[in-house]
Amino acid sequence: MKKMTRQAVFRKLAALYERMASAYAETSAAIGLSCEGCEDNCCTSFFQHHTYVEWLYLWQGLNRLPEEKRNEYVSRAQDYVRNAQAMLDNGVRPNIMCPLNDDGLCGVYEHRLMICRMHGVVNTLRQPNGRQLSFPGCFKCQELTSGMEDVPVLDRTDLYKELVKLEMGLLGSKIKSMPKVDLTLAQMIVMGPPELNR
Ligand code: SF4
Ligand code: SF4
């Protein structure tokens, strides 16, 4: 794919996030899942993100915040990275609140990443090698779907393919030489925006 301007990539990513929101709304409605009044908060889930394009867009959101707020998030992210590493060193999967979560609300809602957007509902992803990955959704979704005969599933393969296209559009031919991204959101914050002009 031809290299695109950053502006064009961001515009298309925002539109893709809208499509994800619609797909999510449709599936969650079919399941009967709502986050309203949820007694848990899935923003403690520990997972990695894998694209420069989402990393950069996250930072666009952070850079729009007042400096004081951004610094607070960076400081929380530093604590997160330190504490998560200590837990991993002890063989425990981290279960720490995301540094961007303020009393249950996401501090970068419009800029949150794909996994944050898909986590709640049952979803699948077909990898280029044909392998099918399945995710059961959050605990509440699992409770709601446990007795269902025909569980509504969000297939995010096409959405993911679109994201990969935007990654290629952002990086152009550099995509072959750039290191693979495999970072938690907190690591993406601590490291600052990705350096793409190498
Ligand atoms: S996605 Fe599930 S666990 Fe997360 S807030 Fe919504 S209902 Fe709760
Ligand atoms: S970025 Fe937002 S939605 Fe994602 S885990 Fe953090 S607070 Fe939750």
PDB file of C-alpha atoms and ligand atoms in Angstrom:
ATOM      1  CA  MET A   1       0.000   0.000   0.000  1.00  0.00           C
ATOM      2  CA  LYS A   2       1.118   3.542  -0.813  1.00  0.00           C
ATOM      3  CA  LYS A   3       2.350   5.647   2.095  1.00  0.00           C
ATOM      4  CA  MET A   4      -0.323   8.030   3.377  1.00  0.00           C
ATOM      5  CA  THR A   5      -0.099  11.334   5.178  1.00  0.00           C
ATOM      6  CA  ARG A   6      -0.470  11.154   8.930  1.00  0.00           C
ATOM      7  CA  GLN A   7      -3.613  13.234   8.707  1.00  0.00           C
ATOM      8  CA  ALA A   8      -5.218  10.825   6.233  1.00  0.00           C
ATOM      9  CA  VAL A   9      -4.242   7.840   8.370  1.00  0.00           C
ATOM     10  CA  PHE A  10      -5.745   9.425  11.476  1.00  0.00           C
ATOM     11  CA  ARG A  11      -8.947  10.317   9.614  1.00  0.00           C
ATOM     12  CA  LYS A  12      -9.333   6.739   8.382  1.00  0.00           C
ATOM     13  CA  LEU A  13      -8.505   5.314  11.793  1.00  0.00           C
ATOM     14  CA  ALA A  14     -11.203   7.465  13.422  1.00  0.00           C
ATOM     15  CA  ALA A  15     -13.686   6.151  10.818  1.00  0.00           C
ATOM     16  CA  LEU A  16     -12.537   2.581  11.456  1.00  0.00           C
ATOM     17  CA  TYR A  17     -13.037   3.078  15.197  1.00  0.00           C
ATOM     18  CA  GLU A  18     -16.603   4.200  14.389  1.00  0.00           C
ATOM     19  CA  ARG A  19     -17.183   0.957  12.500  1.00  0.00           C
ATOM     20  CA  MET A  20     -15.832  -0.976  15.460  1.00  0.00           C
ATOM     21  CA  ALA A  21     -18.236   0.899  17.743  1.00  0.00           C
ATOM     22  CA  SER A  22     -21.209  -0.005  15.520  1.00  0.00           C
ATOM     23  CA  ALA A  23     -20.183  -3.661  15.309  1.00  0.00           C
ATOM     24  CA  TYR A  24     -19.700  -3.742  19.082  1.00  0.00           C
ATOM     25  CA  ALA A  25     -23.057  -2.050  19.748  1.00  0.00           C
ATOM     26  CA  GLU A  26     -24.840  -4.558  17.518  1.00  0.00           C
ATOM     27  CA  THR A  27     -23.249  -7.602  19.178  1.00  0.00           C
ATOM     28  CA  SER A  28     -23.583  -6.321  22.739  1.00  0.00           C
ATOM     29  CA  ALA A  29     -27.273  -5.520  22.132  1.00  0.00           C
ATOM     30  CA  ALA A  30     -27.842  -9.049  20.787  1.00  0.00           C
ATOM     31  CA  ILE A  31     -26.157 -10.465  23.907  1.00  0.00           C
ATOM     32  CA  GLY A  32     -27.950  -8.030  26.233  1.00  0.00           C
ATOM     33  CA  LEU A  33     -24.634  -6.739  27.562  1.00  0.00           C
ATOM     34  CA  SER A  34     -24.352  -3.252  29.027  1.00  0.00           C
ATOM     35  CA  CYS A  35     -21.478  -1.653  30.927  1.00  0.00           C
ATOM     36  CA  GLU A  36     -23.914   0.460  32.916  1.00  0.00           C
ATOM     37  CA  GLY A  37     -23.673  -0.306  36.600  1.00  0.00           C
ATOM     38  CA  CYS A  38     -21.004  -2.962  35.985  1.00  0.00           C
ATOM     39  CA  GLU A  39     -19.579  -4.019  39.335  1.00  0.00           C
ATOM     40  CA  ASP A  40     -16.208  -4.825  37.767  1.00  0.00           C
ATOM     41  CA  ASN A  41     -14.045  -2.881  35.357  1.00  0.00           C
ATOM     42  CA  CYS A  42     -12.257  -4.653  32.547  1.00  0.00           C
ATOM     43  CA  CYS A  43      -9.654  -1.867  32.346  1.00  0.00           C
ATOM     44  CA  THR A  44      -7.548  -3.985  34.704  1.00  0.00           C
ATOM     45  CA  SER A  45      -7.065  -6.592  31.955  1.00  0.00           C
ATOM     46  CA  PHE A  46      -3.428  -7.141  30.995  1.00  0.00           C
ATOM     47  CA  PHE A  47      -2.754  -7.205  27.275  1.00  0.00           C
ATOM     48  CA  GLN A  48      -0.360  -5.963  24.611  1.00  0.00           C
ATOM     49  CA  HIS A  49      -1.026  -3.831  21.538  1.00  0.00           C
ATOM     50  CA  HIS A  50       0.725  -4.337  18.231  1.00  0.00           C
ATOM     51  CA  THR A  51       0.525  -1.362  15.886  1.00  0.00           C
ATOM     52  CA  TYR A  52       2.428   1.895  15.509  1.00  0.00           C
ATOM     53  CA  VAL A  53      -0.675   3.541  14.101  1.00  0.00           C
ATOM     54  CA  GLU A  54      -2.696   3.018  17.283  1.00  0.00           C
ATOM     55  CA  TRP A  55       0.296   3.966  19.444  1.00  0.00           C
ATOM     56  CA  LEU A  56       0.676   7.235  17.552  1.00  0.00           C
ATOM     57  CA  TYR A  57      -3.045   7.981  17.643  1.00  0.00           C
ATOM     58  CA  LEU A  58      -3.121   7.316  21.381  1.00  0.00           C
ATOM     59  CA  TRP A  59      -0.416   9.943  21.749  1.00  0.00           C
ATOM     60  CA  GLN A  60      -2.368  12.373  19.599  1.00  0.00           C
ATOM     61  CA  GLY A  61      -5.139  12.048  22.192  1.00  0.00           C
ATOM     62  CA  LEU A  62      -2.717  12.450  25.097  1.00  0.00           C
ATOM     63  CA  ASN A  63      -1.159  15.528  23.518  1.00  0.00           C
ATOM     64  CA  ARG A  64      -4.582  17.184  23.357  1.00  0.00           C
ATOM     65  CA  LEU A  65      -4.945  16.984  27.135  1.00  0.00           C
ATOM     66  CA  PRO A  66      -3.826  19.742  29.487  1.00  0.00           C
ATOM     67  CA  GLU A  67      -0.167  19.228  30.377  1.00  0.00           C
ATOM     68  CA  GLU A  68      -0.912  18.605  34.022  1.00  0.00           C
ATOM     69  CA  LYS A  69      -3.362  15.793  33.211  1.00  0.00           C
ATOM     70  CA  ARG A  70      -0.969  14.228  30.705  1.00  0.00           C
ATOM     71  CA  ASN A  71       1.843  14.298  33.280  1.00  0.00           C
ATOM     72  CA  GLU A  72      -0.438  12.608  35.781  1.00  0.00           C
ATOM     73  CA  TYR A  73      -1.138   9.804  33.289  1.00  0.00           C
ATOM     74  CA  VAL A  74       2.574   9.422  32.502  1.00  0.00           C
ATOM     75  CA  SER A  75       3.371   9.181  36.183  1.00  0.00           C
ATOM     76  CA  ARG A  76       0.620   6.568  36.695  1.00  0.00           C
ATOM     77  CA  ALA A  77       1.906   4.658  33.661  1.00  0.00           C
ATOM     78  CA  GLN A  78       5.406   4.565  35.180  1.00  0.00           C
ATOM     79  CA  ASP A  79       3.943   3.076  38.370  1.00  0.00           C
ATOM     80  CA  TYR A  80       1.953   0.606  36.283  1.00  0.00           C
ATOM     81  CA  VAL A  81       4.998  -0.603  34.347  1.00  0.00           C
ATOM     82  CA  ARG A  82       7.020  -1.022  37.557  1.00  0.00           C
ATOM     83  CA  ASN A  83       4.254  -2.858  39.416  1.00  0.00           C
ATOM     84  CA  ALA A  84       3.333  -5.053  36.449  1.00  0.00           C
ATOM     85  CA  GLN A  85       6.973  -6.128  36.065  1.00  0.00           C
ATOM     86  CA  ALA A  86       7.187  -6.979  39.779  1.00  0.00           C
ATOM     87  CA  MET A  87       4.070  -9.159  39.453  1.00  0.00           C
ATOM     88  CA  LEU A  88       5.369 -10.856  36.321  1.00  0.00           C
ATOM     89  CA  ASP A  89       8.685 -11.542  38.091  1.00  0.00           C
ATOM     90  CA  ASN A  90       6.656 -13.347  40.754  1.00  0.00           C
ATOM     91  CA  GLY A  91       4.807 -15.404  38.166  1.00  0.00           C
ATOM     92  CA  VAL A  92       1.554 -13.471  38.601  1.00  0.00           C
ATOM     93  CA  ARG A  93      -0.449 -12.053  35.693  1.00  0.00           C
ATOM     94  CA  PRO A  94      -0.858  -8.316  36.397  1.00  0.00           C
ATOM     95  CA  ASN A  95      -4.341  -7.155  37.312  1.00  0.00           C
ATOM     96  CA  ILE A  96      -3.774  -3.423  37.745  1.00  0.00           C
ATOM     97  CA  MET A  97      -6.091  -0.591  36.777  1.00  0.00           C
ATOM     98  CA  CYS A  98      -5.112   1.099  33.488  1.00  0.00           C
ATOM     99  CA  PRO A  99      -3.276   4.375  34.141  1.00  0.00           C
ATOM    100  CA  LEU A 100      -5.796   6.211  31.920  1.00  0.00           C
ATOM    101  CA  ASN A 101      -8.848   5.149  33.911  1.00  0.00           C
ATOM    102  CA  ASP A 102     -10.341   7.911  36.055  1.00  0.00           C
ATOM    103  CA  ASP A 103     -13.000   6.506  38.384  1.00  0.00           C
ATOM    104  CA  GLY A 104     -14.282   4.119  35.738  1.00  0.00           C
ATOM    105  CA  LEU A 105     -14.032   6.550  32.831  1.00  0.00           C
ATOM    106  CA  CYS A 106     -11.458   6.335  30.051  1.00  0.00           C
ATOM    107  CA  GLY A 107      -9.274   9.458  29.882  1.00  0.00           C
ATOM    108  CA  VAL A 108      -8.686   9.050  26.137  1.00  0.00           C
ATOM    109  CA  TYR A 109     -12.058   7.581  25.136  1.00  0.00           C
ATOM    110  CA  GLU A 110     -11.937   8.687  21.465  1.00  0.00           C
ATOM    111  CA  HIS A 111      -8.343   7.488  21.143  1.00  0.00           C
ATOM    112  CA  ARG A 112      -8.539   4.171  23.013  1.00  0.00           C
ATOM    113  CA  LEU A 113      -7.154   1.173  21.166  1.00  0.00           C
ATOM    114  CA  MET A 114      -8.879  -1.625  19.270  1.00  0.00           C
ATOM    115  CA  ILE A 115      -8.608  -4.234  22.021  1.00  0.00           C
ATOM    116  CA  CYS A 116     -10.223  -1.823  24.498  1.00  0.00           C
ATOM    117  CA  ARG A 117     -13.101  -1.490  22.042  1.00  0.00           C
ATOM    118  CA  MET A 118     -13.634  -5.214  21.389  1.00  0.00           C
ATOM    119  CA  HIS A 119     -12.895  -6.783  24.761  1.00  0.00           C
ATOM    120  CA  GLY A 120     -16.453  -6.939  26.154  1.00  0.00           C
ATOM    121  CA  VAL A 121     -18.182  -9.157  23.586  1.00  0.00           C
ATOM    122  CA  VAL A 122     -17.454 -12.618  22.209  1.00  0.00           C
ATOM    123  CA  ASN A 123     -15.212 -12.035  19.204  1.00  0.00           C
ATOM    124  CA  THR A 124     -13.103 -13.923  16.730  1.00  0.00           C
ATOM    125  CA  LEU A 125     -10.152 -13.155  14.500  1.00  0.00           C
ATOM    126  CA  ARG A 126      -8.931 -15.198  11.538  1.00  0.00           C
ATOM    127  CA  GLN A 127      -5.165 -14.809  11.180  1.00  0.00           C
ATOM    128  CA  PRO A 128      -3.488 -14.663   7.738  1.00  0.00           C
ATOM    129  CA  ASN A 129      -2.243 -18.250   8.312  1.00  0.00           C
ATOM    130  CA  GLY A 130      -5.890 -19.372   8.619  1.00  0.00           C
ATOM    131  CA  ARG A 131      -5.737 -19.863  12.397  1.00  0.00           C
ATOM    132  CA  GLN A 132      -8.928 -18.772  14.102  1.00  0.00           C
ATOM    133  CA  LEU A 133      -8.568 -17.003  17.467  1.00  0.00           C
ATOM    134  CA  SER A 134     -11.591 -16.757  19.776  1.00  0.00           C
ATOM    135  CA  PHE A 135     -12.139 -14.430  22.712  1.00  0.00           C
ATOM    136  CA  PRO A 136     -14.958 -15.090  25.182  1.00  0.00           C
ATOM    137  CA  GLY A 137     -15.731 -11.461  26.113  1.00  0.00           C
ATOM    138  CA  CYS A 138     -15.718 -10.005  29.623  1.00  0.00           C
ATOM    139  CA  PHE A 139     -16.921 -11.880  32.705  1.00  0.00           C
ATOM    140  CA  LYS A 140     -20.405 -10.383  32.392  1.00  0.00           C
ATOM    141  CA  CYS A 141     -20.624 -11.379  28.736  1.00  0.00           C
ATOM    142  CA  GLN A 142     -19.528 -14.914  29.647  1.00  0.00           C
ATOM    143  CA  GLU A 143     -22.283 -15.112  32.274  1.00  0.00           C
ATOM    144  CA  LEU A 144     -24.903 -13.881  29.796  1.00  0.00           C
ATOM    145  CA  THR A 145     -23.843 -16.213  26.975  1.00  0.00           C
ATOM    146  CA  SER A 146     -23.239 -19.362  29.066  1.00  0.00           C
ATOM    147  CA  GLY A 147     -26.760 -20.708  28.527  1.00  0.00           C
ATOM    148  CA  MET A 148     -27.236 -19.418  24.975  1.00  0.00           C
ATOM    149  CA  GLU A 149     -27.639 -21.830  22.099  1.00  0.00           C
ATOM    150  CA  ASP A 150     -26.693 -19.355  19.414  1.00  0.00           C
ATOM    151  CA  VAL A 151     -24.092 -16.985  20.848  1.00  0.00           C
ATOM    152  CA  PRO A 152     -23.747 -13.682  18.925  1.00  0.00           C
ATOM    153  CA  VAL A 153     -20.123 -13.307  17.839  1.00  0.00           C
ATOM    154  CA  LEU A 154     -18.298 -10.284  16.471  1.00  0.00           C
ATOM    155  CA  ASP A 155     -15.896 -11.355  13.730  1.00  0.00           C
ATOM    156  CA  ARG A 156     -13.231  -8.662  13.789  1.00  0.00           C
ATOM    157  CA  THR A 157     -11.138 -10.082  10.933  1.00  0.00           C
ATOM    158  CA  ASP A 158     -12.108  -7.370   8.406  1.00  0.00           C
ATOM    159  CA  LEU A 159     -11.697  -4.613  10.993  1.00  0.00           C
ATOM    160  CA  TYR A 160      -8.261  -5.937  11.844  1.00  0.00           C
ATOM    161  CA  LYS A 161      -7.306  -6.159   8.161  1.00  0.00           C
ATOM    162  CA  GLU A 162      -8.292  -2.517   7.767  1.00  0.00           C
ATOM    163  CA  LEU A 163      -6.101  -1.617  10.736  1.00  0.00           C
ATOM    164  CA  VAL A 164      -3.171  -3.456   9.161  1.00  0.00           C
ATOM    165  CA  LYS A 165      -3.728  -1.471   5.944  1.00  0.00           C
ATOM    166  CA  LEU A 166      -3.511   1.762   7.930  1.00  0.00           C
ATOM    167  CA  GLU A 167      -0.329   0.518   9.600  1.00  0.00           C
ATOM    168  CA  MET A 168       1.111  -0.042   6.117  1.00  0.00           C
ATOM    169  CA  GLY A 169      -0.158   3.355   4.978  1.00  0.00           C
ATOM    170  CA  LEU A 170       1.567   5.024   7.918  1.00  0.00           C
ATOM    171  CA  LEU A 171       4.889   3.215   7.670  1.00  0.00           C
ATOM    172  CA  GLY A 172       5.196   2.635   3.910  1.00  0.00           C
ATOM    173  CA  SER A 173       8.245   0.567   2.995  1.00  0.00           C
ATOM    174  CA  LYS A 174       9.676   1.074   6.518  1.00  0.00           C
ATOM    175  CA  ILE A 175       7.234  -1.533   7.755  1.00  0.00           C
ATOM    176  CA  LYS A 176       9.754  -4.233   6.832  1.00  0.00           C
ATOM    177  CA  SER A 177      12.537  -2.827   8.994  1.00  0.00           C
ATOM    178  CA  MET A 178      10.639  -1.457  11.999  1.00  0.00           C
ATOM    179  CA  PRO A 179      10.771  -3.538  15.199  1.00  0.00           C
ATOM    180  CA  LYS A 180       7.533  -5.372  16.014  1.00  0.00           C
ATOM    181  CA  VAL A 181       5.289  -3.613  18.524  1.00  0.00           C
ATOM    182  CA  ASP A 182       4.344  -5.720  21.534  1.00  0.00           C
ATOM    183  CA  LEU A 183       3.612  -3.247  24.305  1.00  0.00           C
ATOM    184  CA  THR A 184       1.086  -2.629  27.022  1.00  0.00           C
ATOM    185  CA  LEU A 185      -0.683   0.687  26.865  1.00  0.00           C
ATOM    186  CA  ALA A 186       1.290   1.815  29.935  1.00  0.00           C
ATOM    187  CA  GLN A 187       4.572   1.041  28.137  1.00  0.00           C
ATOM    188  CA  MET A 188       3.360   3.052  25.118  1.00  0.00           C
ATOM    189  CA  ILE A 189       2.783   6.010  27.425  1.00  0.00           C
ATOM    190  CA  VAL A 190       6.104   5.715  29.254  1.00  0.00           C
ATOM    191  CA  MET A 191       8.042   5.418  25.985  1.00  0.00           C
ATOM    192  CA  GLY A 192       6.392   8.497  24.447  1.00  0.00           C
ATOM    193  CA  PRO A 193       5.128   8.648  20.837  1.00  0.00           C
ATOM    194  CA  PRO A 194       6.836   6.157  18.484  1.00  0.00           C
ATOM    195  CA  GLU A 195       9.857   7.459  16.588  1.00  0.00           C
ATOM    196  CA  LEU A 196       8.950   6.907  12.923  1.00  0.00           C
ATOM    197  CA  ASN A 197      11.464   9.155  11.193  1.00  0.00           C
ATOM    198  CA  ARG A 198      14.442   6.847  11.454  1.00  0.00           C
TER     199      ARG A 198
HETATM  200  S1  SF4 B   1     -17.035  -4.667  29.073  1.00  0.00           S
HETATM  201 FE1  SF4 B   1     -17.874  -6.070  30.613  1.00  0.00          FE
HETATM  202  S2  SF4 B   1     -16.463  -6.023  32.372  1.00  0.00           S
HETATM  203 FE2  SF4 B   1     -16.041  -4.256  31.042  1.00  0.00          FE
HETATM  204  S3  SF4 B   1     -17.223  -2.598  31.966  1.00  0.00           S
HETATM  205 FE3  SF4 B   1     -18.471  -3.508  30.322  1.00  0.00          FE
HETATM  206  S4  SF4 B   1     -19.730  -5.073  31.319  1.00  0.00           S
HETATM  207 FE4  SF4 B   1     -18.081  -4.546  32.740  1.00  0.00          FE
HETATM  208  S1  SF4 B   2      -7.329   3.022  27.450  1.00  0.00           S
HETATM  209 FE1  SF4 B   2      -9.323   3.499  28.319  1.00  0.00          FE
HETATM  210  S2  SF4 B   2     -10.651   1.795  27.743  1.00  0.00           S
HETATM  211 FE2  SF4 B   2      -8.546   1.118  27.422  1.00  0.00          FE
HETATM  212  S3  SF4 B   2      -7.985   0.061  29.317  1.00  0.00           S
HETATM  213 FE3  SF4 B   2      -7.345   2.215  29.530  1.00  0.00          FE
HETATM  214  S4  SF4 B   2      -9.046   3.281  30.548  1.00  0.00           S
HETATM  215 FE4  SF4 B   2      -9.815   1.299  29.776  1.00  0.00          FE
END
